[in-house]
């Protein structure tokens, strides 16, 4: 992965990490939780996916990106002293419509 942008804002949307790898542009959502009883993945609901896809679409259009699009998720659970990091590559496919 080559990171191109971090905390990229476009309108009301934000993309945590934008990277490239091979012929793909990868949009990465990063979720952290310090409470072990809360799974960071629970925060990735349909609304979050829709917002991420809209932001990615706007980025691709405004920057005329010719690459395939991929969506990844990184979760970090725990404290700075003791944590677990998980990278879910190609975590979901963008829905055909985000309306």
mmCIF file of C-alpha atoms in Angstrom:
data_model
loop_
_atom_site.group_PDB
_atom_site.id
_atom_site.type_symbol
_atom_site.label_atom_id
_atom_site.label_comp_id
_atom_site.label_asym_id
_atom_site.label_seq_id
_atom_site.Cartn_x
_atom_site.Cartn_y
_atom_site.Cartn_z
ATOM 1 C CA UNK A 1 0.000 0.000 0.000
ATOM 2 C CA UNK A 2 1.140 3.513 -0.803
ATOM 3 C CA UNK A 3 -0.744 6.109 1.233
ATOM 4 C CA UNK A 4 -1.851 9.074 -0.896
ATOM 5 C CA UNK A 5 -4.111 10.940 1.529
ATOM 6 C CA UNK A 6 -5.116 10.832 5.191
ATOM 7 C CA UNK A 7 -8.249 12.380 6.709
ATOM 8 C CA UNK A 8 -9.400 13.586 3.304
ATOM 9 C CA UNK A 9 -12.546 15.728 3.442
ATOM 10 C CA UNK A 10 -14.920 16.352 0.594
ATOM 11 C CA UNK A 11 -18.130 18.152 1.463
ATOM 12 C CA UNK A 12 -19.658 16.522 4.540
ATOM 13 C CA UNK A 13 -17.697 13.312 4.005
ATOM 14 C CA UNK A 14 -14.324 12.124 5.239
ATOM 15 C CA UNK A 15 -12.078 9.291 4.136
ATOM 16 C CA UNK A 16 -9.587 8.118 6.764
ATOM 17 C CA UNK A 17 -6.948 6.742 4.394
ATOM 18 C CA UNK A 18 -6.673 6.724 0.606
ATOM 19 C CA UNK A 19 -3.993 4.423 -0.764
ATOM 20 C CA UNK A 20 -2.959 2.689 -3.941
ATOM 21 C CA UNK A 21 -1.719 -0.833 -4.495
ATOM 22 C CA UNK A 22 -1.105 -2.125 -7.976
ATOM 23 C CA UNK A 23 -4.008 -1.084 -10.194
ATOM 24 C CA UNK A 24 -6.349 -0.323 -7.276
ATOM 25 C CA UNK A 25 -7.260 2.730 -5.278
ATOM 26 C CA UNK A 26 -8.131 1.723 -1.750
ATOM 27 C CA UNK A 27 -10.338 3.643 0.637
ATOM 28 C CA UNK A 28 -9.726 2.616 4.236
ATOM 29 C CA UNK A 29 -12.011 3.212 7.209
ATOM 30 C CA UNK A 30 -10.231 3.077 10.570
ATOM 31 C CA UNK A 31 -12.259 2.347 13.710
ATOM 32 C CA UNK A 32 -10.860 2.248 17.230
ATOM 33 C CA UNK A 33 -12.373 1.218 20.545
ATOM 34 C CA UNK A 34 -10.792 1.180 23.989
ATOM 35 C CA UNK A 35 -13.690 -0.672 25.638
ATOM 36 C CA UNK A 36 -13.205 -4.435 25.133
ATOM 37 C CA UNK A 37 -16.994 -4.917 25.218
ATOM 38 C CA UNK A 38 -17.460 -2.879 22.026
ATOM 39 C CA UNK A 39 -16.481 -4.290 18.650
ATOM 40 C CA UNK A 40 -15.209 -1.552 16.298
ATOM 41 C CA UNK A 41 -16.908 -3.316 13.384
ATOM 42 C CA UNK A 42 -20.301 -2.510 14.906
ATOM 43 C CA UNK A 43 -19.713 1.108 13.848
ATOM 44 C CA UNK A 44 -19.552 0.119 10.173
ATOM 45 C CA UNK A 45 -23.255 0.099 9.382
ATOM 46 C CA UNK A 46 -25.100 0.708 6.104
ATOM 47 C CA UNK A 47 -25.133 4.457 6.734
ATOM 48 C CA UNK A 48 -21.323 4.507 7.196
ATOM 49 C CA UNK A 49 -20.809 2.392 4.079
ATOM 50 C CA UNK A 50 -23.047 4.729 2.070
ATOM 51 C CA UNK A 51 -21.128 7.798 3.244
ATOM 52 C CA UNK A 52 -17.807 6.130 2.488
ATOM 53 C CA UNK A 53 -18.923 5.109 -1.004
ATOM 54 C CA UNK A 54 -20.219 8.608 -1.776
ATOM 55 C CA UNK A 55 -16.938 10.162 -0.629
ATOM 56 C CA UNK A 56 -14.913 7.641 -2.634
ATOM 57 C CA UNK A 57 -17.050 8.270 -5.713
ATOM 58 C CA UNK A 58 -16.539 12.027 -5.392
ATOM 59 C CA UNK A 59 -12.778 11.522 -4.979
ATOM 60 C CA UNK A 60 -12.550 9.250 -8.022
ATOM 61 C CA UNK A 61 -14.559 11.676 -10.180
ATOM 62 C CA UNK A 62 -12.772 14.871 -9.075
ATOM 63 C CA UNK A 63 -9.318 13.303 -9.448
ATOM 64 C CA UNK A 64 -10.155 11.343 -12.636
ATOM 65 C CA UNK A 65 -8.885 8.082 -11.101
ATOM 66 C CA UNK A 66 -8.709 5.213 -13.625
ATOM 67 C CA UNK A 67 -8.076 2.458 -11.049
ATOM 68 C CA UNK A 68 -10.306 -0.261 -9.665
ATOM 69 C CA UNK A 69 -11.833 0.715 -6.315
ATOM 70 C CA UNK A 70 -11.444 -1.293 -3.116
ATOM 71 C CA UNK A 71 -12.773 -0.667 0.394
ATOM 72 C CA UNK A 72 -10.785 -1.863 3.413
ATOM 73 C CA UNK A 73 -11.417 -1.631 7.145
ATOM 74 C CA UNK A 74 -8.824 -1.402 9.901
ATOM 75 C CA UNK A 75 -9.955 -1.990 13.479
ATOM 76 C CA UNK A 76 -7.916 -1.247 16.565
ATOM 77 C CA UNK A 77 -9.154 -2.516 19.930
ATOM 78 C CA UNK A 78 -7.564 -1.833 23.291
ATOM 79 C CA UNK A 79 -5.213 0.733 24.735
ATOM 80 C CA UNK A 80 -1.872 2.071 23.456
ATOM 81 C CA UNK A 81 -0.118 -0.381 25.808
ATOM 82 C CA UNK A 82 -2.121 -3.436 24.742
ATOM 83 C CA UNK A 83 -4.092 -3.488 21.523
ATOM 84 C CA UNK A 84 -5.244 -5.685 18.678
ATOM 85 C CA UNK A 85 -5.145 -4.474 15.084
ATOM 86 C CA UNK A 86 -7.095 -6.160 12.296
ATOM 87 C CA UNK A 87 -6.933 -5.261 8.604
ATOM 88 C CA UNK A 88 -9.878 -6.469 6.527
ATOM 89 C CA UNK A 89 -8.876 -6.188 2.902
ATOM 90 C CA UNK A 90 -11.665 -5.759 0.317
ATOM 91 C CA UNK A 91 -14.166 -5.620 3.203
ATOM 92 C CA UNK A 92 -17.231 -4.801 1.131
ATOM 93 C CA UNK A 93 -18.379 -4.047 -2.383
ATOM 94 C CA UNK A 94 -19.966 -0.692 -3.083
ATOM 95 C CA UNK A 95 -23.721 -0.940 -3.561
ATOM 96 C CA UNK A 96 -24.990 -0.059 -7.036
ATOM 97 C CA UNK A 97 -26.944 2.860 -5.593
ATOM 98 C CA UNK A 98 -26.413 4.870 -2.419
ATOM 99 C CA UNK A 99 -29.808 6.578 -2.406
#
